Amino acid sequence: MKAAAAERATGEAAAADGALARYEHLYINGAWVTPEDGGLMESLDPSTGRPWAMVAFGGKRDIDRAVAAARAAFEGPWGRMPPHERAALLRRFADLYQAAAPRLAEVESRDNGRAHRESRADAGSHHQAYHWFASLADKQGGRTIPLDASVHAYTERLPIGVVGAITPWNVPLMAACWKLGPALAAGCTVVLKPAELTSCSSLELARLFEEAGFPPGVVNIVPGYGAGGAGDHLVTHPGVDKITFTGEGATAKEILRRGADTLKKFTFELGGKAPHILFADADLEQAINAATGSAWALCGQSCALGSRVLVERAVYDQVAEAFAARAAKVRVGRPLDEATHMGPQASAVQRDKTLSYIARGNEEGARLIVGGAAVEGPEFDGGYYVQPTVFADVANDMAIARDEIFGPVAALIPFEGEDEAVALANDTAYGLTAGLWTQDLGRAHRTAARIRAGVVWVNTYRYLRWSIPYGGFKASGWGRENGLEALEPYLETRATVISTTGAFPDAYAQ
């Protein structure tokens, strides 16, 4: 507790006097420890391109320590703890999280450039998700299997063991919540490796787990690099029973290859190129609110955003004009300014990737109607800002319609009728989310039923709740997060068969 309090005080003092915040320790086995074969890295403020924090990162030996601690906790106090006691600890953590949410939101915005109004709303709801998962901790009963009077057979649901959780840089707090909540409710222990670009908010979580009274080793937090570093060692470690990963599909494929030798289990929440379908009979004002809001939220850095806006031709020009008008209203600025609608991209690499796709859209013949460049001006110097951008007359085979850009770029694609809308919506390698707007109830049901996506929103968009399963078809991933289904990847089934007679025939009697 004293170490956590000291580290928290250091971070707050740094924020107050303008010096670098210090996150110089890993959290392993209930203690704040110095990296053994890692070191310190700078965390850059995407709004300025300058360091705002120094952060510890771990190496292979640090992962070894964390996995050993997680295994000892799983086979020791956490594994022996009754489910209702695990639930009580999760609830205590959720209450602490609620109180800490303003601080967590500020750290996330400093770390990844997300507009504070978004981070605050997001982090302000996570405690409800942790409470939801706590409520499931003692509900994982098995079943009896009817056979005959000579046998009693039943199943049990058991935690899978030690989980390696690898989270992305765009929404580190939300991704951690969606992994830690079900894993802990199921009775697993966790080694969390946040993305090296945005590790600070995850280390803040360690302080809350410590304060809540979780046994040492139940949650371990080791920032680090992926390929060849902490992430790679976590994936290949024989002491890890499962990997849950949120990120790019190419990385997921490499994780599968690297982890195959140990035959561990995997859950992947990967990319998306979501279709957002606007039928001519929709309430266009509400539909445009949703379509423009989801196009530029998180500066476009979310796999769930409706970046392919499919618009029925009868209202296509009207929607294109509305997109241009709304883009002009987006206030781009410093993340912690409460007036800011959209902050910078999270890194220079991501900014450059977005600008390269904008150039490609122009080359392929799409019509740029607004944006299309980096944001300039003395107040943006050094930052990774990109203008809200809209392309019209986009064909579904263009790169800006097929690839996940992860930037504030919307592609408007015209269509005629339900059949073409569905064909365009499904003509993608991805299948994470989709949205559609219509006032025709029959059309709503018909269209939603034909879309190959894990989540379909009708007359709303990006409605995310802890009780609604979230995950994708096709290249968008394996498994589900949230909902009752979220616990499934963290559980094993054991069948037990008991003879009620104890009789067993002699196979060699005759």
Short mmCIF file of C-alpha atoms in Angstrom, two decimals:
data_model
loop_
_atom_site.label_atom_id
_atom_site.label_comp_id
_atom_site.label_asym_id
_atom_site.label_seq_id
_atom_site.Cartn_x
_atom_site.Cartn_y
_atom_site.Cartn_z
CA MET A 1 0.00 0.00 0.00
CA LYS A 2 2.79 2.44 0.85
CA ALA A 3 4.55 1.80 -2.46
CA ALA A 4 1.32 2.36 -4.38
CA ALA A 5 0.58 5.57 -2.50
CA ALA A 6 4.09 6.85 -3.12
CA GLU A 7 3.91 6.10 -6.82
CA ARG A 8 0.49 7.74 -7.09
CA ALA A 9 1.76 10.84 -5.30
CA THR A 10 4.71 11.02 -7.67
CA GLY A 11 2.45 10.90 -10.70
CA GLU A 12 0.13 13.57 -9.37
CA ALA A 13 3.01 15.86 -8.47
CA ALA A 14 4.40 15.47 -11.95
CA ALA A 15 1.07 16.39 -13.47
CA ALA A 16 0.86 19.42 -11.21
CA ASP A 17 4.32 20.92 -11.80
CA GLY A 18 4.75 20.05 -15.47
CA ALA A 19 7.58 17.56 -14.96
CA LEU A 20 7.41 14.12 -16.50
CA ALA A 21 5.05 11.72 -14.77
CA ARG A 22 6.90 8.68 -13.46
CA TYR A 23 5.67 5.11 -13.89
CA GLU A 24 8.99 3.44 -13.27
CA HIS A 25 7.91 0.08 -11.82
CA LEU A 26 6.10 -3.02 -13.02
CA TYR A 27 3.37 -4.62 -10.91
CA ILE A 28 4.21 -8.26 -10.25
CA ASN A 29 3.07 -10.54 -7.43
CA GLY A 30 1.42 -7.69 -5.54
CA ALA A 31 4.55 -5.52 -5.50
CA TRP A 32 6.00 -2.60 -7.47
CA VAL A 33 9.26 -3.92 -8.91
CA THR A 34 12.07 -2.65 -11.11
CA PRO A 35 12.34 -4.35 -14.51
CA GLU A 36 14.96 -7.09 -14.57
CA ASP A 37 15.64 -7.10 -18.30
CA GLY A 38 13.49 -4.24 -19.50
CA GLY A 39 14.01 -0.57 -18.79
CA LEU A 40 12.32 2.81 -19.12
CA MET A 41 10.70 4.36 -22.17
CA GLU A 42 9.23 7.74 -22.93
CA SER A 43 5.50 8.04 -23.45
CA LEU A 44 4.84 10.78 -26.00
CA ASP A 45 1.94 13.21 -25.77
CA PRO A 46 0.35 12.91 -29.24
CA SER A 47 -0.85 16.51 -29.08
CA THR A 48 2.70 17.84 -28.91
CA GLY A 49 4.98 14.97 -29.94
CA ARG A 50 6.93 15.50 -26.72
CA PRO A 51 7.37 13.15 -23.74
CA TRP A 52 4.90 13.51 -20.90
CA ALA A 53 5.81 10.40 -18.86
CA MET A 54 8.55 7.87 -18.21
CA VAL A 55 7.24 4.31 -18.16
CA ALA A 56 8.75 0.98 -17.16
CA PHE A 57 8.73 -1.86 -19.66
CA GLY A 58 9.47 -5.49 -18.98
CA GLY A 59 11.45 -8.18 -20.76
CA LYS A 60 11.42 -11.96 -20.81
CA ARG A 61 12.58 -12.41 -17.22
CA ASP A 62 9.87 -10.02 -16.04
CA ILE A 63 7.25 -12.06 -17.89
CA ASP A 64 8.67 -15.19 -16.27
CA ARG A 65 8.25 -13.58 -12.85
CA ALA A 66 4.70 -12.48 -13.64
CA VAL A 67 3.63 -15.88 -14.99
CA ALA A 68 5.12 -17.65 -11.96
CA ALA A 69 3.23 -15.27 -9.65
CA ALA A 70 0.00 -15.80 -11.57
CA ARG A 71 0.42 -19.59 -11.42
CA ALA A 72 1.11 -19.55 -7.67
CA ALA A 73 -1.98 -17.40 -7.06
CA PHE A 74 -4.12 -19.65 -9.26
CA GLU A 75 -3.02 -22.79 -7.46
CA GLY A 76 -3.09 -21.04 -4.09
CA PRO A 77 -5.30 -18.40 -2.47
CA TRP A 78 -7.20 -17.28 -5.58
CA GLY A 79 -7.91 -20.83 -6.71
CA ARG A 80 -9.19 -21.77 -3.27
CA MET A 81 -11.29 -18.63 -2.84
CA PRO A 82 -15.07 -19.20 -3.02
CA PRO A 83 -16.67 -17.52 -6.03
CA HIS A 84 -18.75 -15.15 -3.89
CA GLU A 85 -15.55 -13.84 -2.29
CA ARG A 86 -14.00 -13.26 -5.70
CA ALA A 87 -17.15 -11.37 -6.61
CA ALA A 88 -16.86 -9.21 -3.48
CA LEU A 89 -13.28 -8.25 -4.41
CA LEU A 90 -14.36 -7.36 -7.94
CA ARG A 91 -17.14 -5.18 -6.55
CA ARG A 92 -14.69 -3.43 -4.25
CA PHE A 93 -12.40 -2.83 -7.22
CA ALA A 94 -15.37 -1.51 -9.24
CA ASP A 95 -16.19 1.03 -6.54
CA LEU A 96 -12.59 2.18 -6.39
CA TYR A 97 -12.56 2.41 -10.18
CA GLN A 98 -15.63 4.63 -10.15
CA ALA A 99 -13.93 7.04 -7.75
CA ALA A 100 -10.71 7.00 -9.78
CA ALA A 101 -12.41 7.38 -13.19
CA PRO A 102 -11.63 11.11 -13.62
CA ARG A 103 -7.94 10.48 -13.02
CA LEU A 104 -7.93 7.41 -15.30
CA ALA A 105 -9.62 9.35 -18.10
CA GLU A 106 -7.07 12.15 -17.87
CA VAL A 107 -4.15 9.72 -18.00
CA GLU A 108 -5.62 7.95 -21.04
CA SER A 109 -6.11 11.24 -22.88
CA ARG A 110 -2.55 12.32 -22.11
CA ASP A 111 -1.25 8.97 -23.29
CA ASN A 112 -3.16 8.38 -26.54
CA GLY A 113 -4.55 11.80 -27.48
CA ARG A 114 -8.22 10.90 -27.17
CA ALA A 115 -10.50 13.87 -26.52
CA HIS A 116 -11.07 14.07 -22.77
CA ARG A 117 -14.85 14.35 -23.20
CA GLU A 118 -14.72 10.87 -24.79
CA SER A 119 -12.29 9.36 -22.29
CA ARG A 120 -14.30 10.72 -19.37
CA ALA A 121 -17.59 9.27 -20.64
CA ASP A 122 -15.95 5.92 -21.40
CA ALA A 123 -14.01 5.49 -18.16
CA GLY A 124 -17.00 6.75 -16.20
CA SER A 125 -18.99 3.64 -17.17
CA HIS A 126 -16.40 0.90 -16.72
CA HIS A 127 -17.23 0.31 -13.07
CA GLN A 128 -20.65 -0.90 -14.17
CA ALA A 129 -18.99 -3.51 -16.37
CA TYR A 130 -16.85 -4.74 -13.49
CA HIS A 131 -19.98 -4.99 -11.33
CA TRP A 132 -21.67 -6.96 -14.11
CA PHE A 133 -18.84 -9.48 -14.28
CA ALA A 134 -18.75 -9.72 -10.49
CA SER A 135 -22.40 -10.73 -10.59
CA LEU A 136 -21.47 -13.73 -12.80
CA ALA A 137 -18.65 -15.06 -10.62
CA ASP A 138 -20.86 -17.45 -8.63
CA LYS A 139 -23.28 -18.34 -11.45
CA GLN A 140 -21.11 -20.79 -13.39
CA GLY A 141 -22.79 -24.02 -12.39
CA GLY A 142 -22.60 -27.30 -14.27
CA ARG A 143 -25.40 -29.74 -15.10
CA THR A 144 -26.38 -33.30 -14.33
CA ILE A 145 -26.60 -35.76 -17.22
CA PRO A 146 -29.41 -38.32 -16.99
CA LEU A 147 -28.28 -41.85 -17.76
CA ASP A 148 -29.58 -44.67 -15.53
CA ALA A 149 -29.73 -45.48 -11.83
CA SER A 150 -26.26 -47.07 -11.82
CA VAL A 151 -24.46 -43.85 -12.74
CA HIS A 152 -24.46 -40.26 -11.55
CA ALA A 153 -22.84 -37.97 -14.15
CA TYR A 154 -22.35 -34.23 -13.89
CA THR A 155 -20.27 -31.38 -15.31
CA GLU A 156 -18.39 -28.53 -13.70
CA ARG A 157 -17.17 -25.23 -15.14
CA LEU A 158 -13.59 -24.53 -14.11
CA PRO A 159 -11.26 -21.57 -14.74
CA ILE A 160 -8.81 -22.17 -17.54
CA GLY A 161 -5.81 -20.97 -15.54
CA VAL A 162 -3.25 -18.24 -16.27
CA VAL A 163 -4.35 -15.73 -18.90
CA GLY A 164 -2.09 -13.48 -20.94
CA ALA A 165 -4.07 -10.36 -21.88
CA ILE A 166 -2.63 -8.11 -24.60
CA THR A 167 -4.42 -4.79 -25.04
CA PRO A 168 -4.25 -2.09 -27.76
CA TRP A 169 -3.24 1.55 -27.68
CA ASN A 170 -6.54 3.08 -28.81
CA VAL A 171 -8.76 2.16 -25.81
CA PRO A 172 -6.46 0.65 -23.16
CA LEU A 173 -8.86 1.06 -20.23
CA MET A 174 -11.89 -0.36 -22.02
CA ALA A 175 -9.92 -3.26 -23.47
CA ALA A 176 -8.49 -4.08 -20.05
CA CYS A 177 -11.99 -3.99 -18.56
CA TRP A 178 -13.35 -6.37 -21.20
CA LYS A 179 -10.57 -8.86 -20.45
CA LEU A 180 -9.92 -8.51 -16.73
CA GLY A 181 -13.62 -8.56 -15.79
CA PRO A 182 -14.57 -11.97 -17.24
CA ALA A 183 -11.16 -13.56 -16.56
CA LEU A 184 -11.28 -12.70 -12.86
CA ALA A 185 -14.97 -13.59 -12.55
CA ALA A 186 -14.18 -17.00 -14.03
CA GLY A 187 -11.44 -17.53 -11.44
CA CYS A 188 -8.41 -17.07 -13.69
CA THR A 189 -5.27 -15.09 -12.91
CA VAL A 190 -3.91 -12.55 -15.38
CA VAL A 191 -0.70 -11.13 -16.79
CA LEU A 192 -1.75 -7.92 -18.55
CA LYS A 193 0.59 -6.52 -21.21
CA PRO A 194 -0.65 -3.16 -22.42
CA ALA A 195 0.59 -1.62 -25.66
CA GLU A 196 3.95 0.04 -25.21
CA LEU A 197 2.59 3.33 -26.58
CA THR A 198 -0.10 3.68 -23.91
CA SER A 199 0.83 1.84 -20.72
CA CYS A 200 0.25 4.51 -18.07
CA SER A 201 -3.47 3.99 -17.49
CA SER A 202 -2.97 0.24 -17.10
CA LEU A 203 -0.38 0.80 -14.39
CA GLU A 204 -2.90 3.06 -12.67
CA LEU A 205 -5.23 0.03 -12.57
CA ALA A 206 -2.63 -1.91 -10.59
CA ARG A 207 -2.94 0.58 -7.77
CA LEU A 208 -6.67 -0.07 -7.59
CA PHE A 209 -6.24 -3.84 -7.53
CA GLU A 210 -3.73 -3.41 -4.73
CA GLU A 211 -6.05 -1.14 -2.78
CA ALA A 212 -8.98 -3.49 -3.29
CA GLY A 213 -7.06 -6.29 -1.56
CA PHE A 214 -6.58 -8.79 -4.37
CA PRO A 215 -4.13 -11.54 -3.37
CA PRO A 216 -0.61 -11.12 -4.79
CA GLY A 217 -0.20 -12.56 -8.27
CA VAL A 218 -3.86 -12.48 -9.28
CA VAL A 219 -3.29 -9.46 -11.53
CA ASN A 220 0.18 -8.64 -12.85
CA ILE A 221 0.84 -5.71 -15.19
CA VAL A 222 3.93 -5.74 -17.38
CA PRO A 223 4.14 -3.18 -20.20
CA GLY A 224 6.54 -4.10 -22.94
CA TYR A 225 7.21 -4.48 -26.62
CA GLY A 226 5.50 -7.11 -28.73
CA ALA A 227 7.68 -8.87 -31.32
CA GLY A 228 10.81 -10.22 -29.67
CA GLY A 229 9.88 -8.74 -26.30
CA ALA A 230 7.46 -9.18 -23.44
CA GLY A 231 4.47 -9.81 -25.70
CA ASP A 232 6.19 -12.51 -27.70
CA HIS A 233 7.42 -14.27 -24.56
CA LEU A 234 3.95 -14.13 -23.01
CA VAL A 235 2.48 -15.76 -26.12
CA THR A 236 5.03 -18.57 -26.22
CA HIS A 237 5.27 -19.13 -22.47
CA PRO A 238 4.35 -22.72 -21.50
CA GLY A 239 2.95 -21.48 -18.18
CA VAL A 240 0.23 -19.43 -19.89
CA ASP A 241 -3.02 -21.29 -20.60
CA LYS A 242 -4.76 -18.69 -22.72
CA ILE A 243 -4.06 -15.52 -24.69
CA THR A 244 -6.70 -12.85 -25.21
CA PHE A 245 -5.62 -10.22 -27.72
CA THR A 246 -7.15 -7.06 -29.17
CA GLY A 247 -5.38 -5.59 -32.18
CA GLU A 248 -4.52 -6.14 -35.82
CA GLY A 249 -5.21 -9.30 -37.75
CA ALA A 250 -1.62 -9.65 -38.93
CA THR A 251 -0.45 -9.64 -35.31
CA ALA A 252 -3.10 -12.21 -34.38
CA LYS A 253 -1.82 -14.55 -37.10
CA GLU A 254 1.71 -14.22 -35.76
CA ILE A 255 0.44 -14.87 -32.22
CA LEU A 256 -1.20 -18.08 -33.46
CA ARG A 257 1.99 -19.20 -35.15
CA ARG A 258 4.14 -18.37 -32.13
CA GLY A 259 1.77 -19.88 -29.58
CA ALA A 260 0.91 -23.06 -31.47
CA ASP A 261 3.61 -25.20 -29.85
CA THR A 262 2.02 -24.87 -26.41
CA LEU A 263 -1.55 -25.50 -27.68
CA LYS A 264 -2.91 -22.70 -25.50
CA LYS A 265 -6.35 -21.22 -26.16
CA PHE A 266 -6.89 -17.92 -27.98
CA THR A 267 -9.50 -15.18 -28.16
CA PHE A 268 -9.07 -12.40 -30.72
CA GLU A 269 -10.91 -9.10 -31.10
CA LEU A 270 -9.56 -7.75 -34.36
CA GLY A 271 -10.31 -5.18 -36.99
CA GLY A 272 -13.39 -3.98 -38.77
CA LYS A 273 -14.57 -1.99 -41.74
CA ALA A 274 -18.12 -1.49 -40.63
CA PRO A 275 -20.91 -0.68 -43.08
CA HIS A 276 -23.27 2.05 -41.88
CA ILE A 277 -26.36 1.83 -44.11
CA LEU A 278 -28.64 4.84 -44.56
CA PHE A 279 -31.88 4.01 -46.37
CA ALA A 280 -33.85 6.82 -47.98
CA ASP A 281 -36.77 6.32 -45.59
CA ALA A 282 -34.60 6.81 -42.49
CA ASP A 283 -34.97 9.68 -40.06
CA LEU A 284 -32.05 11.37 -41.80
CA GLU A 285 -31.28 13.88 -39.07
CA GLN A 286 -30.78 11.11 -36.53
CA ALA A 287 -28.99 8.88 -39.03
CA ILE A 288 -26.55 11.65 -39.94
CA ASN A 289 -25.97 12.39 -36.25
CA ALA A 290 -24.92 8.76 -35.80
CA ALA A 291 -22.97 8.44 -39.04
CA THR A 292 -20.89 11.58 -38.55
CA GLY A 293 -20.44 10.93 -34.84
CA SER A 294 -19.11 7.44 -35.43
CA ALA A 295 -16.95 8.51 -38.38
CA TRP A 296 -14.71 10.76 -36.30
CA ALA A 297 -15.01 9.44 -32.74
CA LEU A 298 -11.62 8.52 -31.23
CA CYS A 299 -10.12 10.35 -34.23
CA GLY A 300 -11.31 7.37 -36.25
CA GLN A 301 -9.20 4.96 -34.19
CA SER A 302 -11.80 2.32 -33.39
CA CYS A 303 -12.56 -0.99 -35.08
CA ALA A 304 -16.31 -0.44 -34.57
CA LEU A 305 -16.69 2.88 -36.37
CA GLY A 306 -18.90 3.05 -39.45
CA SER A 307 -16.20 4.16 -41.87
CA ARG A 308 -18.07 2.79 -44.91
CA VAL A 309 -21.24 4.88 -45.12
CA LEU A 310 -23.61 3.22 -47.59
CA VAL A 311 -26.24 5.73 -48.72
CA GLU A 312 -29.32 5.09 -50.87
CA ARG A 313 -29.04 7.15 -54.05
CA ALA A 314 -32.26 9.07 -53.48
CA VAL A 315 -30.68 10.87 -50.50
CA TYR A 316 -27.00 10.53 -51.42
CA ASP A 317 -26.34 14.19 -52.30
CA GLN A 318 -28.19 15.36 -49.21
CA VAL A 319 -26.10 13.11 -46.97
CA ALA A 320 -22.84 14.16 -48.65
CA GLU A 321 -23.68 17.83 -48.07
CA ALA A 322 -24.51 17.11 -44.44
CA PHE A 323 -21.20 15.31 -43.92
CA ALA A 324 -19.29 18.29 -45.29
CA ALA A 325 -21.23 20.67 -43.04
CA ARG A 326 -20.71 18.53 -39.94
CA ALA A 327 -16.98 18.17 -40.62
CA ALA A 328 -16.68 21.95 -40.52
CA LYS A 329 -18.18 21.92 -37.00
CA VAL A 330 -15.69 19.42 -35.56
CA ARG A 331 -13.41 21.21 -33.11
CA VAL A 332 -9.94 19.67 -33.41
CA GLY A 333 -7.67 20.52 -30.52
CA ARG A 334 -5.71 19.55 -27.44
CA PRO A 335 -7.20 16.44 -25.79
CA LEU A 336 -7.63 17.94 -22.31
CA ASP A 337 -9.48 21.00 -23.60
CA GLU A 338 -13.14 20.32 -22.81
CA ALA A 339 -14.15 22.14 -25.99
CA THR A 340 -12.26 19.64 -28.15
CA HIS A 341 -14.32 17.18 -30.18
CA MET A 342 -11.39 15.37 -31.78
CA GLY A 343 -7.79 15.10 -30.65
CA PRO A 344 -4.73 13.93 -32.56
CA GLN A 345 -3.92 10.49 -33.82
CA ALA A 346 -2.10 8.41 -31.23
CA SER A 347 1.28 8.37 -32.97
CA ALA A 348 3.21 9.81 -35.88
CA VAL A 349 3.11 6.37 -37.52
CA GLN A 350 -0.68 6.31 -37.38
CA ARG A 351 -0.96 9.87 -38.68
CA ASP A 352 1.29 9.07 -41.62
CA LYS A 353 -0.69 5.91 -42.37
CA THR A 354 -3.92 7.90 -42.48
CA LEU A 355 -2.44 10.55 -44.75
CA SER A 356 -1.13 7.84 -47.10
CA TYR A 357 -4.64 6.40 -47.42
CA ILE A 358 -6.06 9.84 -48.13
CA ALA A 359 -3.52 10.20 -50.94
CA ARG A 360 -4.49 6.78 -52.25
CA GLY A 361 -8.18 7.70 -52.21
CA ASN A 362 -7.40 10.68 -54.40
CA GLU A 363 -5.30 8.52 -56.74
CA GLU A 364 -8.06 5.91 -57.10
CA GLY A 365 -10.63 8.48 -58.16
CA ALA A 366 -12.73 9.07 -55.06
CA ARG A 367 -14.04 12.63 -54.71
CA LEU A 368 -12.60 14.43 -51.69
CA ILE A 369 -15.32 16.73 -50.37
CA VAL A 370 -13.77 17.89 -47.09
CA GLY A 371 -10.52 17.56 -45.13
CA GLY A 372 -7.72 15.46 -46.54
CA ALA A 373 -4.67 16.93 -44.81
CA ALA A 374 -2.82 17.35 -41.55
CA VAL A 375 -4.10 20.14 -39.32
CA GLU A 376 -1.81 23.14 -39.40
CA GLY A 377 -1.24 26.10 -37.11
CA PRO A 378 1.08 27.03 -34.25
CA GLU A 379 -1.18 25.42 -31.65
CA PHE A 380 -0.85 22.09 -33.47
CA ASP A 381 2.94 22.12 -33.90
CA GLY A 382 4.49 18.76 -33.11
CA GLY A 383 1.13 17.03 -32.75
CA TYR A 384 -0.29 14.24 -34.89
CA TYR A 385 -3.47 15.95 -36.07
CA VAL A 386 -5.48 15.04 -39.17
CA GLN A 387 -8.53 16.87 -40.48
CA PRO A 388 -11.92 15.13 -40.42
CA THR A 389 -12.07 13.79 -43.96
CA VAL A 390 -14.89 12.67 -46.25
CA PHE A 391 -14.67 11.01 -49.65
CA ALA A 392 -17.74 10.72 -51.89
CA ASP A 393 -18.33 8.52 -54.96
CA VAL A 394 -16.29 5.74 -53.41
CA ALA A 395 -16.30 2.30 -55.02
CA ASN A 396 -16.27 -0.65 -52.65
CA ASP A 397 -13.11 -2.04 -54.24
CA MET A 398 -11.03 1.06 -53.42
CA ALA A 399 -8.42 0.79 -50.67
CA ILE A 400 -10.20 3.42 -48.54
CA ALA A 401 -13.29 1.17 -48.59
CA ARG A 402 -11.52 -2.15 -48.02
CA ASP A 403 -8.70 -1.46 -45.56
CA GLU A 404 -8.98 -0.47 -41.92
CA ILE A 405 -7.41 3.00 -41.98
CA PHE A 406 -7.82 3.79 -38.26
CA GLY A 407 -8.10 7.49 -38.97
CA PRO A 408 -10.87 10.12 -39.31
CA VAL A 409 -11.75 9.16 -42.89
CA ALA A 410 -15.33 8.42 -43.99
CA ALA A 411 -16.08 6.83 -47.36
CA LEU A 412 -19.56 7.51 -48.84
CA ILE A 413 -20.74 4.69 -51.12
CA PRO A 414 -24.06 4.90 -53.04
CA PHE A 415 -26.46 1.98 -53.45
CA GLU A 416 -29.88 1.12 -54.89
CA GLY A 417 -32.21 -1.02 -52.78
CA GLU A 418 -31.83 -3.64 -50.06
CA ASP A 419 -30.08 -6.30 -52.10
CA GLU A 420 -27.24 -4.01 -53.19
CA ALA A 421 -26.92 -2.58 -49.67
CA VAL A 422 -26.50 -6.06 -48.20
CA ALA A 423 -24.11 -7.14 -50.94
CA LEU A 424 -21.90 -4.11 -50.36
CA ALA A 425 -22.09 -4.49 -46.59
CA ASN A 426 -20.93 -8.11 -46.74
CA ASP A 427 -18.29 -7.53 -49.41
CA THR A 428 -15.45 -7.17 -46.93
CA ALA A 429 -12.93 -9.38 -45.18
CA TYR A 430 -14.27 -8.12 -41.87
CA GLY A 431 -17.47 -8.74 -39.93
CA LEU A 432 -17.28 -6.98 -36.58
CA THR A 433 -20.09 -4.42 -36.50
CA ALA A 434 -22.67 -2.85 -38.80
CA GLY A 435 -25.43 -0.29 -38.60
CA LEU A 436 -28.57 0.53 -40.54
CA TRP A 437 -31.22 3.23 -40.50
CA THR A 438 -34.78 2.78 -41.75
CA GLN A 439 -38.29 3.47 -40.52
CA ASP A 440 -39.59 0.32 -42.21
CA LEU A 441 -39.72 -2.34 -39.49
CA GLY A 442 -39.80 -5.21 -41.96
CA ARG A 443 -36.79 -3.85 -43.83
CA ALA A 444 -34.92 -3.43 -40.54
CA HIS A 445 -35.38 -7.09 -39.64
CA ARG A 446 -34.75 -8.39 -43.18
CA THR A 447 -31.55 -6.41 -43.62
CA ALA A 448 -30.13 -7.05 -40.16
CA ALA A 449 -30.66 -10.79 -40.59
CA ARG A 450 -28.61 -10.83 -43.79
CA ILE A 451 -25.55 -8.90 -42.57
CA ARG A 452 -22.54 -11.01 -41.62
CA ALA A 453 -21.38 -9.16 -38.53
CA GLY A 454 -21.13 -9.90 -34.83
CA VAL A 455 -23.11 -6.80 -33.84
CA VAL A 456 -25.79 -5.04 -35.92
CA TRP A 457 -27.21 -1.75 -34.70
CA VAL A 458 -30.58 -0.62 -36.03
CA ASN A 459 -31.54 3.07 -35.74
CA THR A 460 -28.63 3.59 -33.35
CA TYR A 461 -24.88 3.12 -33.54
CA ARG A 462 -21.98 2.03 -31.32
CA TYR A 463 -24.32 1.12 -28.50
CA LEU A 464 -21.90 -0.86 -26.31
CA ARG A 465 -22.88 -2.43 -23.01
CA TRP A 466 -21.25 -5.00 -20.75
CA SER A 467 -24.28 -7.31 -21.06
CA ILE A 468 -24.31 -7.37 -24.91
CA PRO A 469 -21.89 -9.81 -26.59
CA TYR A 470 -19.26 -8.12 -28.74
CA GLY A 471 -17.08 -9.80 -31.33
CA GLY A 472 -16.81 -10.51 -35.01
CA PHE A 473 -17.29 -12.83 -37.93
CA LYS A 474 -14.63 -13.62 -40.53
CA ALA A 475 -11.33 -11.73 -40.08
CA SER A 476 -12.72 -9.71 -37.19
CA GLY A 477 -11.83 -12.28 -34.59
CA TRP A 478 -12.55 -15.37 -32.51
CA GLY A 479 -14.85 -15.45 -29.50
CA ARG A 480 -16.89 -12.80 -27.77
CA GLU A 481 -16.30 -10.16 -25.13
CA ASN A 482 -19.07 -8.86 -22.86
CA GLY A 483 -22.35 -10.59 -22.13
CA LEU A 484 -22.74 -14.05 -20.68
CA GLU A 485 -20.67 -15.34 -23.59
CA ALA A 486 -17.60 -13.44 -22.35
CA LEU A 487 -16.86 -15.97 -19.61
CA GLU A 488 -16.89 -18.95 -21.98
CA PRO A 489 -13.30 -18.50 -23.26
CA TYR A 490 -12.00 -18.47 -19.68
CA LEU A 491 -13.67 -21.71 -18.61
CA GLU A 492 -13.06 -25.42 -19.10
CA THR A 493 -15.66 -28.18 -18.72
CA ARG A 494 -14.97 -31.23 -16.59
CA ALA A 495 -17.30 -34.21 -16.67
CA THR A 496 -17.41 -36.55 -13.66
CA VAL A 497 -19.02 -39.99 -13.81
CA ILE A 498 -19.71 -41.86 -10.53
CA SER A 499 -21.00 -45.38 -10.33
CA THR A 500 -23.73 -45.74 -7.69
CA THR A 501 -23.10 -49.50 -7.41
CA GLY A 502 -19.32 -49.80 -7.56
CA ALA A 503 -19.76 -52.93 -9.72
CA PHE A 504 -17.46 -53.47 -12.71
CA PRO A 505 -17.57 -56.70 -14.73
CA ASP A 506 -14.53 -58.96 -15.15
CA ALA A 507 -13.74 -58.75 -18.83
CA TYR A 508 -11.86 -62.06 -18.67
CA ALA A 509 -14.30 -64.16 -16.68
CA GLN A 510 -15.18 -66.28 -19.71
#
